């Protein structure tokens, strides 16, 4: 009876592993689409291409929510990984939050249509690139947490490094914005968007910190 | 079976009940505590395999215990088992960790003292050696198993969920092995003192299996342990947790396996014959304290991790229990035998 239960457990485990992988894929996918959409926005301004990306991200966000709920329910209902369940549930929530950030910020661009003067494009692209890599790296760390615990530190270390780089770029960009001749209200509007992009890296760093602690717990 | 025999056996059955109530925690405690295995599953598997272990492999340690003090009357056997049972129950109530093995050895020595029977010092030495070697061997096995498991897990790079499923399965198998080893090794404590005083003729079960007298006693004792598991272990397992070292499920698996290996090595006649046939040194077949083996294994892991997580004051508390058990049981046995002989007019020798 108990052995039969275990056979079912192994089958369920395989399905859950696939769902967790898919969920993490969605985080990377949403971030990449967001990055590309904003770069396109800088080049061409608001338009159909951006709106289409926004819809894509919204669909990804809904799928991610659905997956997260299924995974959480399975883990709790079948008392899987009892010693680390709380940490894994938090990790999934935090990763989901990254997709929410993509969606929320895409909406902000769509609604508020900020205007970035040409002179700030390069730095803003750098900011997007570095913050995006930071999120991708934290996804690697999360995958490693599930599959190769000893590699977690390598990835989280890189996340922390990239977060510092993002901070540097955002500070430089904000200084440049406020040193320009733009009206104050526009400066504040652009700063708001710089902070929003910078926030991706901050969130990724928080996740990396938690992952480091949980990884220590998992190392028998 | 005569009514008088059943009455006198009751003290052994009581001891078996106490053993069952206390020991499920040793073999399934962390698995239940960490919600990896449900109490019901643990209780069913523990009971079945304790009985199998007792009936199939329980003879070796029982013989040794018989040599320590061949209690030859029902009254004497009753009192020795009762003294051990009372000690175990009483110390459990006081919250002190207790070893059934030490309780019964103390009670037998009390009988030897009361009846003026010469204690076989060689056997006593074997038992004491087992008590010292048991936890040390358990610590060594735990360290080796732990290193092996860590190396395998590092290479295998299993998904967290897959690793959880394997750990769950592993804890169930460890519990089964633990139950069998516990039955094989510790049934001597429960029924050993009755083997000489209760001679039973062979019993055929449906023509398929024939149980000799000893095995019938072991079956009865095994059932008493199972009843203890079902009626009392839930409470004991619930109070576990502030133990010697907080452990992950994988470490818990290592501890139970190391414990079971030690109990089995000190119980298996086949293993002894195999070692003898190959000219290798053998281990005496003596009842080992399951609690001591667990503590040895936990300490092994604690030391491997640098000894930081070990709650040393808990170890002191446990050692106190070990020291008190045989002394208390011996005294109760001695006084009880006096009453049995002089108040209830029973032959104890």
XYZ file of C-alpha atoms in Angstrom:
569
model
C 0.000 0.000 0.000
C 2.669 2.456 1.099
C 4.955 1.321 -1.725
C 2.100 1.869 -4.189
C 1.722 5.350 -2.751
C 5.400 5.879 -3.442
C 5.076 4.854 -7.091
C 2.339 7.504 -7.437
C 4.604 9.906 -5.566
C 7.399 9.445 -8.120
C 4.951 10.050 -10.989
C 3.575 13.157 -9.267
C 7.098 14.368 -8.572
C 8.001 14.166 -12.267
C 4.951 16.215 -13.255
C 5.733 18.816 -10.579
C 9.367 19.079 -11.685
C 8.137 19.885 -15.197
C 5.711 22.497 -13.845
C 8.418 24.206 -11.783
C 10.688 24.276 -14.858
C 7.909 25.771 -16.948
C 7.213 28.371 -14.266
C 10.867 29.452 -14.194
C 10.911 29.536 -18.019
C 8.026 32.013 -17.848
C 10.038 34.361 -15.608
C 12.888 34.454 -18.109
C 10.517 34.763 -21.063
C 8.517 37.617 -19.549
C 11.720 39.500 -18.658
C 13.174 39.072 -22.139
C 9.956 40.246 -23.825
C 9.770 43.229 -21.480
C 13.396 44.189 -22.220
C 12.855 43.908 -25.974
C 9.594 45.837 -25.820
C 11.149 48.742 -23.896
C 14.116 48.860 -26.263
C 11.623 49.016 -29.151
C 9.764 51.747 -27.252
C 12.960 53.806 -27.023
C 13.500 53.467 -30.778
C 9.952 53.833 -32.082
C 7.891 55.208 -29.195
C 4.570 53.754 -28.082
C 2.652 51.800 -30.673
C 1.241 48.476 -31.757
C 4.463 46.527 -31.239
C 4.626 47.586 -27.593
C 0.936 46.862 -27.002
C 1.348 43.401 -28.518
C 4.287 42.714 -26.148
C 2.146 43.939 -23.251
C -0.569 41.425 -24.146
C 2.014 38.679 -24.427
C 3.404 39.489 -20.975
C -0.134 39.552 -19.519
C -0.792 36.070 -20.924
C 2.498 34.827 -19.455
C 1.609 36.361 -16.093
C -1.752 34.567 -16.037
C -0.133 31.231 -16.924
C 2.531 31.771 -14.250
C -0.142 32.482 -11.627
C -2.010 29.352 -12.593
C 1.149 27.228 -12.443
C 2.223 28.705 -9.133
C -1.152 27.930 -7.581
C -1.088 24.355 -8.874
C 2.449 23.770 -7.625
C 1.679 25.289 -4.223
C -1.474 23.212 -3.848
C 0.333 19.986 -4.795
C 3.217 20.644 -2.411
C 0.897 21.425 0.474
C -1.768 18.809 -0.167
C 0.706 15.935 -0.405
C 3.040 17.285 2.323
C 5.979 17.210 -0.086
C 9.426 18.553 0.976
C 8.058 19.203 4.485
C 11.285 20.708 5.799
C 11.700 23.189 2.930
C 8.124 23.679 1.763
C 7.778 27.125 3.342
C 11.002 28.306 1.688
C 10.003 26.892 -1.702
C 6.553 28.501 -1.523
C 8.168 31.866 -0.738
C 10.620 31.413 -3.595
C 7.781 30.733 -6.037
C 5.865 33.792 -4.790
C 8.961 35.975 -5.152
C 9.709 34.700 -8.653
C 6.093 35.320 -9.578
C 6.507 38.863 -8.317
C 9.235 39.390 -10.965
C 6.721 38.574 -13.701
C 4.237 40.928 -12.040
C 6.906 43.642 -12.204
C 7.256 43.050 -15.967
C 3.517 43.330 -16.420
C 3.087 46.338 -14.113
C 5.927 48.285 -15.728
C 4.781 47.444 -19.246
C 1.387 48.914 -18.312
C 3.110 52.012 -16.910
C 4.941 52.561 -20.192
C 1.696 52.006 -22.101
C -0.391 54.379 -19.937
C 2.117 57.089 -19.018
C 4.126 57.097 -22.307
C 7.286 58.647 -20.818
C 9.526 60.534 -23.233
C 13.199 59.632 -23.101
C 15.459 62.130 -24.871
C 18.005 60.501 -27.196
C 20.965 61.408 -24.910
C 19.682 59.029 -22.191
C 18.946 56.078 -24.451
C 22.330 54.400 -24.138
C 22.332 54.446 -20.326
C 18.712 53.383 -20.158
C 19.481 50.443 -22.457
C 22.456 49.528 -20.230
C 20.183 49.695 -17.210
C 17.621 47.443 -18.873
C 20.306 44.998 -19.985
C 22.011 44.737 -16.595
C 18.777 44.495 -14.602
C 17.492 41.885 -17.089
C 20.679 39.802 -16.768
C 20.344 40.083 -12.996
C 16.836 38.575 -13.186
C 17.992 35.839 -15.599
C 20.801 34.981 -13.211
C 18.468 34.708 -10.251
C 16.377 32.289 -12.345
C 19.564 30.218 -12.839
C 20.077 30.307 -9.067
C 16.501 29.133 -8.484
C 16.955 26.277 -10.971
C 20.195 25.334 -9.253
C 18.389 25.324 -5.912
C 16.127 22.593 -7.253
C 18.692 20.620 -9.248
C 22.258 21.394 -8.193
C 22.365 22.971 -4.781
C 26.124 23.513 -4.767
C 25.902 25.835 -7.787
C 23.455 28.214 -6.066
C 26.196 30.354 -4.542
C 27.933 30.919 -7.867
C 24.745 32.341 -9.358
C 23.663 34.344 -6.321
C 27.113 35.889 -6.128
C 26.684 37.087 -9.724
C 23.209 38.439 -8.894
C 24.639 40.538 -6.083
C 27.386 41.838 -8.374
C 24.861 42.749 -11.093
C 22.600 44.509 -8.596
C 25.499 46.771 -7.621
C 26.201 47.449 -11.299
C 22.523 48.293 -11.847
C 22.658 50.725 -8.922
C 25.694 52.437 -10.424
C 24.046 52.805 -13.834
C 20.780 54.076 -12.358
C 22.582 56.648 -10.190
C 24.606 57.838 -13.170
C 21.443 58.066 -15.277
C 19.492 59.944 -12.617
C 22.342 62.434 -12.192
C 22.378 62.998 -15.939
C 18.588 63.431 -16.034
C 18.553 65.984 -13.232
C 21.548 67.846 -14.699
C 19.691 68.326 -18.006
C 17.529 71.291 -19.048
C 14.276 69.328 -19.020
C 11.350 70.659 -16.976
C 11.427 69.325 -13.392
C 8.198 67.408 -13.775
C 9.626 65.411 -16.701
C 12.811 64.741 -14.794
C 10.759 63.302 -11.950
C 8.746 61.232 -14.398
C 11.902 59.720 -15.928
C 13.413 59.106 -12.509
C 10.288 57.133 -11.652
C 10.898 54.813 -14.612
C 14.602 54.475 -13.852
C 13.692 53.425 -10.306
C 11.151 50.927 -11.636
C 13.778 49.215 -13.817
C 16.352 49.362 -11.016
C 13.797 47.637 -8.818
C 14.070 44.417 -10.890
C 17.651 44.026 -9.692
C 16.732 44.877 -6.084
C 14.049 42.203 -6.067
C 16.438 39.698 -7.655
C 19.007 40.449 -4.985
C 16.484 39.868 -2.190
C 15.592 36.507 -3.726
C 19.296 35.644 -4.038
C 19.830 36.420 -0.328
C 16.949 34.138 0.666
C 18.197 31.438 -1.690
C 21.629 31.497 -0.072
C 20.113 30.849 3.355
C 17.751 28.133 2.104
C 20.601 26.467 0.212
C 22.579 26.184 3.444
C 19.545 24.531 5.051
C 19.265 22.110 2.151
C 22.933 21.087 2.287
C 22.041 18.222 4.605
C -1.496 -22.630 27.355
C -2.404 -22.761 31.035
C -4.004 -19.765 32.728
C -1.178 -19.601 35.288
C 1.405 -19.360 32.521
C -0.541 -16.572 30.847
C -0.768 -14.732 34.168
C 2.973 -14.973 34.781
C 3.737 -14.016 31.198
C 1.746 -10.817 31.686
C 4.758 -9.013 33.155
C 6.784 -9.835 30.032
C 3.918 -8.669 27.873
C 3.783 -5.451 29.902
C 7.511 -4.985 29.272
C 6.908 -5.651 25.551
C 4.134 -3.075 25.560
C 6.428 -0.496 27.178
C 9.174 -1.320 24.667
C 6.796 -0.885 21.731
C 5.508 2.414 23.064
C 9.044 3.749 23.476
C 10.872 2.427 20.466
C 8.750 3.373 17.473
C 10.193 6.833 18.042
C 13.716 5.466 17.598
C 13.047 3.956 14.206
C 10.407 6.265 12.770
C 10.546 9.331 15.076
C 12.164 11.873 12.760
C 10.266 10.510 9.744
C 7.001 11.140 11.597
C 8.179 14.410 13.149
C 9.156 15.843 9.757
C 5.849 14.617 8.247
C 7.694 12.408 5.758
C 5.829 9.303 6.991
C 2.462 9.221 8.723
C 2.228 7.740 12.216
C -0.248 5.110 11.041
C 2.050 3.859 8.283
C 4.956 3.795 10.705
C 2.933 1.921 13.316
C 1.719 -0.738 10.868
C 5.144 -1.326 9.279
C 6.943 -1.165 12.639
C 4.604 -3.719 14.207
C 4.707 -6.220 11.358
C 8.484 -6.177 11.073
C 9.134 -6.223 14.816
C 7.099 -9.446 15.004
C 8.874 -10.959 11.984
C 12.293 -10.037 13.362
C 11.443 -11.477 16.769
C 10.130 -14.809 15.468
C 12.724 -15.328 12.716
C 15.942 -13.956 14.227
C 15.335 -13.519 17.946
C 17.140 -16.604 19.272
C 20.783 -15.415 19.468
C 20.584 -12.620 22.036
C 18.007 -14.609 24.026
C 20.506 -17.421 24.496
C 23.079 -14.977 25.849
C 20.577 -13.488 28.275
C 19.705 -17.025 29.408
C 23.367 -17.623 30.211
C 23.535 -14.476 32.335
C 20.855 -15.818 34.635
C 18.940 -18.973 33.774
C 15.764 -18.037 35.625
C 14.109 -21.406 36.016
C 10.778 -20.732 37.722
C 7.743 -18.837 36.506
C 7.649 -16.723 39.654
C 11.265 -15.606 39.136
C 10.717 -14.836 35.435
C 7.540 -12.934 36.248
C 9.289 -10.758 38.817
C 12.352 -10.044 36.643
C 10.198 -8.961 33.703
C 7.923 -6.968 36.007
C 10.877 -5.167 37.601
C 12.208 -4.263 34.165
C 8.748 -3.232 32.948
C 8.085 -1.047 35.986
C 11.502 0.599 35.638
C 10.951 1.330 31.955
C 7.436 2.664 32.551
C 8.421 4.709 35.582
C 11.455 6.287 33.932
C 9.426 7.051 30.819
C 6.870 8.786 33.032
C 9.685 10.801 34.640
C 10.814 11.805 31.164
C 14.156 10.025 31.497
C 15.450 8.100 28.481
C 15.501 4.419 29.279
C 16.919 1.232 27.823
C 14.833 -1.937 28.065
C 18.028 -3.955 27.641
C 19.629 -2.389 30.670
C 16.434 -2.776 32.654
C 16.186 -6.514 32.044
C 19.907 -7.112 32.668
C 19.582 -5.212 35.957
C 16.547 -7.334 36.863
C 18.381 -10.599 36.061
C 21.354 -9.519 38.159
C 18.859 -8.743 40.955
C 17.533 -12.311 40.633
C 21.080 -13.734 40.676
C 21.828 -11.744 43.816
C 18.598 -12.730 45.567
C 18.888 -16.428 44.778
C 22.634 -16.565 45.346
C 23.242 -17.709 41.787
C 26.733 -17.098 40.482
C 26.655 -14.486 37.688
C 28.399 -15.724 34.545
C 31.064 -13.037 34.316
C 32.041 -13.906 30.733
C 28.462 -13.368 29.599
C 28.186 -10.187 31.629
C 31.414 -8.993 30.041
C 29.995 -9.780 26.575
C 26.855 -7.803 27.342
C 28.784 -4.837 28.724
C 31.113 -4.968 25.714
C 28.034 -4.868 23.490
C 26.703 -1.858 25.360
C 29.951 0.045 24.870
C 30.674 -1.209 21.341
C 27.066 -0.708 20.188
C 26.925 3.093 20.284
C 30.545 3.409 19.110
C 29.857 1.153 16.109
C 26.627 3.040 15.442
C 28.610 6.307 15.416
C 31.180 4.841 13.007
C 28.470 3.441 10.700
C 26.596 6.738 10.804
C 29.728 8.676 9.817
C 30.534 6.284 6.945
C 26.943 6.133 5.704
C 26.601 9.897 5.943
C 29.761 10.510 3.905
C 28.596 7.952 1.346
C 25.105 9.447 1.053
C 26.461 12.990 0.747
C 28.892 11.871 -2.002
C 26.103 10.060 -3.888
C 23.692 12.993 -3.605
C 26.387 15.394 -4.784
C 27.055 13.275 -7.862
C 23.424 12.438 -8.587
C 22.259 16.093 -8.592
C 18.693 15.006 -8.036
C 15.840 17.468 -8.293
C 14.736 18.611 -4.846
C 11.376 16.891 -5.299
C 12.944 13.668 -6.559
C 15.363 13.673 -3.666
C 12.396 14.189 -1.303
C 10.602 11.181 -2.817
C 13.708 8.981 -2.472
C 14.212 10.144 1.109
C 10.612 9.251 1.905
C 11.048 5.787 0.424
C 14.396 5.445 2.183
C 12.864 6.344 5.559
C 10.186 3.704 5.072
C 12.780 1.053 4.187
C 14.982 2.152 7.106
C 11.965 1.868 9.408
C 11.224 -1.625 8.130
C 14.857 -2.707 8.637
C 14.809 -0.951 12.017
C 11.633 -2.759 13.072
C 13.035 -6.125 12.048
C 16.370 -5.527 13.810
C 14.610 -4.245 16.918
C 12.447 -7.378 17.043
C 15.437 -9.649 16.430
C 17.633 -8.020 19.035
C 15.243 -6.779 21.719
C 12.753 -9.652 21.919
C 15.339 -11.206 24.261
C 14.557 -8.429 26.746
C 10.848 -9.114 26.637
C 10.679 -12.897 26.537
C 14.230 -14.065 27.255
C 13.601 -14.642 30.973
C 10.673 -16.981 30.205
C 12.452 -19.294 27.755
C 13.670 -21.732 30.439
C 10.646 -21.444 32.741
C 7.928 -21.800 30.087
C 8.591 -24.925 28.011
C 6.115 -25.073 25.108
C 5.728 -27.801 22.511
C 5.919 -27.093 18.773
C 2.898 -25.443 17.220
C 1.930 -25.936 13.585
C 0.197 -23.007 11.893
C -2.074 -24.534 9.236
C 0.599 -27.059 8.304
C 2.678 -24.351 6.603
C 4.823 -23.013 9.419
C 5.875 -24.742 12.611
C 6.826 -22.546 15.537
C 8.991 -23.989 18.289
C 8.382 -23.071 21.936
C 10.763 -20.117 21.847
C 9.227 -18.760 18.682
C 5.739 -18.931 20.176
C 6.946 -16.838 23.100
C 8.623 -14.441 20.688
C 5.411 -14.163 18.674
C 3.498 -13.296 21.833
C 6.161 -10.784 22.859
C 6.153 -9.332 19.335
C 2.406 -8.850 19.486
C 2.783 -7.124 22.866
C 5.360 -4.766 21.312
C 2.935 -4.101 18.432
C 0.165 -3.289 20.917
C 2.563 -0.887 22.656
C 3.308 0.748 19.318
C -0.381 1.245 18.569
C -1.511 2.355 22.004
C 1.352 4.398 23.432
C 3.936 5.377 20.792
C 1.907 8.289 19.437
C 2.387 10.146 22.693
C 6.109 9.379 22.893
C 6.749 10.382 19.273
C 4.887 13.660 19.816
C 7.193 14.629 22.664
C 10.328 14.041 20.564
C 11.844 17.087 18.963
C 13.995 18.777 21.550
C 16.429 15.923 21.066
C 20.173 15.634 20.922
C 20.607 17.234 17.487
C 18.128 18.676 15.033
C 18.354 16.643 11.868
C 17.349 16.752 8.238
C 15.330 13.793 6.902
C 18.447 12.458 5.118
C 20.481 12.560 8.329
C 17.568 10.842 10.085
C 17.719 8.072 7.487
C 21.430 7.591 8.163
C 20.806 7.401 11.913
C 18.083 4.772 11.651
C 20.119 2.662 9.211
C 23.257 2.818 11.394
C 21.177 1.880 14.444
C 19.534 -1.012 12.614
C 22.837 -2.328 11.278
C 24.259 -2.433 14.797
C 21.204 -4.137 16.282
C 21.200 -6.670 13.475
C 24.931 -7.392 13.783
C 24.534 -8.176 17.467
C 21.513 -10.420 16.761
C 22.207 -12.362 13.574
C 23.368 -15.926 14.016
C 23.822 -16.196 10.252
C 26.194 -13.254 10.196
C 28.163 -14.779 13.080
C 28.369 -18.131 11.250
C 29.462 -16.342 8.061
C 32.211 -14.450 9.904
C 33.335 -17.642 11.643
C 33.437 -19.554 8.344
C 35.721 -16.885 6.888
C 37.985 -16.743 9.916
C 36.871 -13.204 10.802
C 36.351 -11.865 14.326
C 32.760 -12.199 15.517
C 30.522 -10.049 17.649
C 28.781 -11.494 20.694
C 25.044 -12.039 20.209
C 23.770 -9.788 22.954
C 20.759 -7.545 23.335
C 21.856 -3.984 22.531
C 20.057 -0.880 23.688
C 18.224 0.573 20.733
C 18.301 4.017 22.386
C 22.090 3.816 22.864
C 22.570 2.879 19.220
C 20.456 5.835 18.126
C 22.354 8.216 20.397
C 25.678 6.829 19.103
C 24.595 7.373 15.496
C 23.300 10.890 16.175
C 26.553 11.780 17.949
C 28.515 10.409 14.987
C 26.753 12.811 12.664
C 27.011 15.647 15.173
C 30.768 15.123 15.494
C 31.177 14.940 11.716
C 29.540 18.365 11.546
C 32.062 19.703 14.041
C 30.051 19.019 17.200
C 28.505 22.507 17.195
C 24.876 21.411 16.892
C 25.075 18.768 19.614
C 23.121 19.632 22.746
C 25.596 18.199 25.238
C 23.345 18.730 28.267
C 20.802 16.401 26.639
C 23.553 13.780 26.343
C 24.273 14.170 30.058
C 20.589 13.665 30.803
C 20.535 10.515 28.646
C 23.659 9.101 30.333
C 22.061 9.610 33.736
C 19.110 7.521 32.566
C 21.443 4.769 31.422
C 23.202 4.684 34.768
C 19.987 4.671 36.781
C 18.135 2.032 34.758
C 20.006 -1.196 35.651
C 20.444 -0.101 39.267
C 16.749 0.741 39.735
C 15.627 -2.392 37.941
C 18.020 -4.579 39.978
C 16.753 -3.134 43.252
C 13.077 -3.495 42.267
C 13.736 -7.075 41.138
C 15.503 -7.951 44.421
C 12.763 -6.454 46.626
C 9.994 -7.891 44.444
C 11.504 -11.380 44.629
C 11.618 -11.095 48.415
C 7.877 -10.383 48.464
C 7.116 -13.059 45.890
C 8.901 -15.654 48.005
C 7.942 -14.589 51.513
C 4.550 -12.919 51.113
C 3.000 -14.654 48.106
C 4.752 -17.930 48.808
C 5.966 -18.403 45.231
C 9.034 -20.358 44.221
C 11.488 -17.980 42.619
C 14.421 -20.355 42.237
